[in-house]
Amino acid sequence: MTAQSAQKKNNQKKAKTAITPTREENFPEWYQNVIKAADMAENAPVRGCMIIKPYGYAVWENFQRELDRRIKDEGVKNAYFPLLIPLSYIAKEAEHIDGFAKECAVVTHHRLEAAPDGKGLVPAGELTEPMIIRPTSETIIGETIAKWVTSYRDLPLKLNQWANVMRWEMRPRLFLRTAEFLWQEGHNAFATAEESNADARRMLEVYAEFSRNVLAIPVIEGEKTPEERFPGAMATYTIEAILQDGKALQSGTSHDLGQTFSRSAGIRYQSQDGAEELAWTTSWGMSSRMVGGLIMTHGDDDGMQMPPKVAPHHVVIIPIVHDDGDRAKILDYAETLARRLKELNIRVEMDASDRKTPDKLWGAIKQGVPVRVEIGRREMEEGNVTHTRRDIGRDSKTTESTDAFCNKITAMLDGMQEEMYQAALTRTNAMLHDAKSLDEARQFFSEKSSIGQLRMDAAFLQEDAFEKLQKDFAVTPRCLPFADEGKKVIVGKAY
Amino acid sequence: MTAQSAQKKNNQKKAKTAITPTREENFPEWYQNVIKAADMAENAPVRGCMIIKPYGYAVWENFQRELDRRIKDEGVKNAYFPLLIPLSYIAKEAEHIDGFAKECAVVTHHRLEAAPDGKGLVPAGELTEPMIIRPTSETIIGETIAKWVTSYRDLPLKLNQWANVMRWEMRPRLFLRTAEFLWQEGHNAFATAEESNADARRMLEVYAEFSRNVLAIPVIEGEKTPEERFPGAMATYTIEAILQDGKALQSGTSHDLGQTFSRSAGIRYQSQDGAEELAWTTSWGMSSRMVGGLIMTHGDDDGMQMPPKVAPHHVVIIPIVHDDGDRAKILDYAETLARRLKELNIRVEMDASDRKTPDKLWGAIKQGVPVRVEIGRREMEEGNVTHTRRDIGRDSKTTESTDAFCNKITAMLDGMQEEMYQAALTRTNAMLHDAKSLDEARQFFSEKSSIGQLRMDAAFLQEDAFEKLQKDFAVTPRCLPFADEGKKVIVGKAY
């Protein structure tokens, strides 16, 4: 093969990816285009906000269902607290202000009225005290449970809410960083420091298990350095994912708040021996930014790949009709298959639209439906299905009996879930490099071809050269992994 | 019996109700106290807002799950749209402004900074355009789907979101009327007027079926008079419940919006024959105010009664230990029962706290748990359970074998659900009176003992005396019931 024909072949190969640019060519643009091609979300006309489209929201619903079950299994109860927080509450907790006050939406009026010049509407009814849209709810939940907790009998108190929150973002990015996002925030209160610390660690474990087994996203569990802690926390625990571009994504955090918020809100209880004590609290959250993490972990140059456990559809059935006389029979055959699969708790989508077959197939590929099934006249006549796995592609294309397919589909999806996790784990491990010195770290971050995070001696954190490293390369210490018992730190770029 | 002893007996009887005042004595106060006794919600420190406590939120979760399934069965897909709506969107739809502009939270700044005098924080970063917190989302969803819809192939488009919304309420009341509340809002678009009208009616039917079969709340289906329509709608359909105090509760509404919002947002599509057409839209919503409706429909002087389909717990198990030596065995027996019930998909709560038994029993009564089970030494030794129905009370107290109980519990709960609906229907029917003239209506509303709603000839709506009736007695036309084919109108007080 001549260089020219090799180049030509290469071009042809490139032309075949459903997403342009590819990940290698331009990762951020690839990301935006996968979201668009999979029809998951779009920028809202409201600055920094997004619209989560049905296919993206269905992922979030599966995420919620799976995580909610795990949270409830920990004895936590869901509740709902107000969207608006009085300014005075925020002002109470000094450290907290520094962390959040700079980026919140402020409500100052409660009415609109006609403008004096008669043109349009203007805010009216000024509030005596401005309120902010919750960026997080430690303050208002703290004020509330201070009223609920009076005795050691009221503890532990474990609450969670699924809610929207708002942080004014200057550089928004779909899912990963938007002014408004969806999340759950847990807020637990305990009688002792030991219990609250154990709880903060326990909830991090719940997040880690959920990330691995549901999202198929490998994560590193560890503790944040003091500078990276949640404002007001004694310790912040985190799970960090390493995405395909080598950047880290803080995927879930759990904070041991000590007595910071119980002191400012006055969460006091009478202990078993009659003494008045301050409670110890934790908070922990995971958000819709993880949908971005899913895409950046599992997407490829043909679009999204959905881990079966969060996939809106496990299987898409594509009826292929060449002769109109066959239509009714083929659709009927496809519907029968859909019913059988639904009985097996398989989430099935029937694509009987009038789009052309290649568009349907590519649509399923771009949306990352784990298994696509083609049903044509031949399949119908022979009692067969033709199925293809998204992760393997055409090499997995198999025609076999409907019975055989129905018997294996559940195991097939379970297998895909596990293989997707293993593939992501292999990629993640390959992007975690050891650096023996800060010079080695500088060397790594200064090379354009370097992808990933560095693991180095935690003692380096104390050196001035580390601060310089952070500044020069816009990297941050992601966490001190539990696995290294606080002796190592992971450093790199992050979303 | 002397008058004195009768009075005494009456007092004793009254003293036995768990809620004071009773419904008859003071319905509004009874309502607040049931919520408190059942631990469902409380007023938030934020004016007009509420905190939904775990037991109340669990009702909402069951509500959501049941209604969400029904909405999806109609081919509607969930999505999520921004909390904030730019002022200019609201200003576009003239009628809509009149309806909502007077009562919304306005965001004017996106930052807090230290006050010039150094004391506290003040709003900073004024927005070039103020935004309002959504009171409902027709405008922003309209603007969005105008971009999604280009061809007749894109229609119908059926979307729903579960969200918080905000309307500045001057006279807030837990669940029934709060500044922030939780709801679902559906927004559908169609190619023809016929389809959008049929859809608005269809979604009302979904609400009616849900109210009757899940909430056990009887409702009257009908159309609002033009004055009572949603701002901008061509027709508003409603389901109205009649609560125990005779007031109506608008329980769910479905609007045929015609082309009002498609015109202001520009939802245009190319028809099959190539012409550019405006779409026709509907919107429909049901909210957390229905939790208030549940209480005012099913609560009694001992507290709440939960219809099994939304009850957080179907069964509460109360272990009764008189001798500490029995504790482990009794708890073990109770746990085994709990596991068996859970396998039958029964939602079970074990009350193994150190509260006294009467407190546990009354707690379960006030929270309206459908069935309470007492397990003492005797039950344990004989392989029995002692169970009591909330709706019937002590007359239903039965001791029988665990097997017999497990075999009947599902049917028992189904039966209770149906009986609660029938009981509510009987009460509702008794509160719906016919008035043959406006004089008769004045007579009815002027008597303090009159409870309920009036049904009268819809022709009266045109008379000046009707307007006077509305003003004098603070009553409104609730709806023109479908059952009367628009010839009758229901009139009365409402929440």
Tab-separated table of C-alpha atoms in Angstrom, chain B residues 21 56 90 92 99 111 137 149 209 211 224 231 253 274-275 287 296 309 320 397 430 451 466:
chain	number	residue	atom	x	y	z
B	21	PRO	CA	-60.453	21.105	68.027
B	56	GLY	CA	-45.603	14.098	54.133
B	90	ILE	CA	-43.534	36.828	30.323
B	92	LYS	CA	-44.842	38.602	25.363
B	99	GLY	CA	-52.732	36.354	35.389
B	111	ARG	CA	-23.985	38.108	43.553
B	137	SER	CA	-43.675	27.334	32.322
B	149	VAL	CA	-40.916	21.671	15.937
B	209	GLU	CA	-59.096	8.428	37.317
B	211	SER	CA	-57.932	11.100	42.002
B	224	LYS	CA	-64.319	26.450	33.905
B	231	PRO	CA	-54.771	33.221	31.430
B	253	THR	CA	-56.605	21.485	35.530
B	274	GLY	CA	-46.066	22.143	2.517
B	275	ALA	CA	-47.988	25.013	4.095
B	287	SER	CA	-49.664	19.699	42.501
B	296	MET	CA	-59.434	17.373	54.148
B	309	LYS	CA	-52.284	3.512	47.563
B	320	ILE	CA	-45.427	-5.048	72.950
B	397	LYS	CA	-59.549	-5.560	66.102
B	430	ALA	CA	-74.536	14.830	50.402
B	451	ILE	CA	-72.301	23.120	54.024
B	466	PHE	CA	-75.121	36.167	40.016
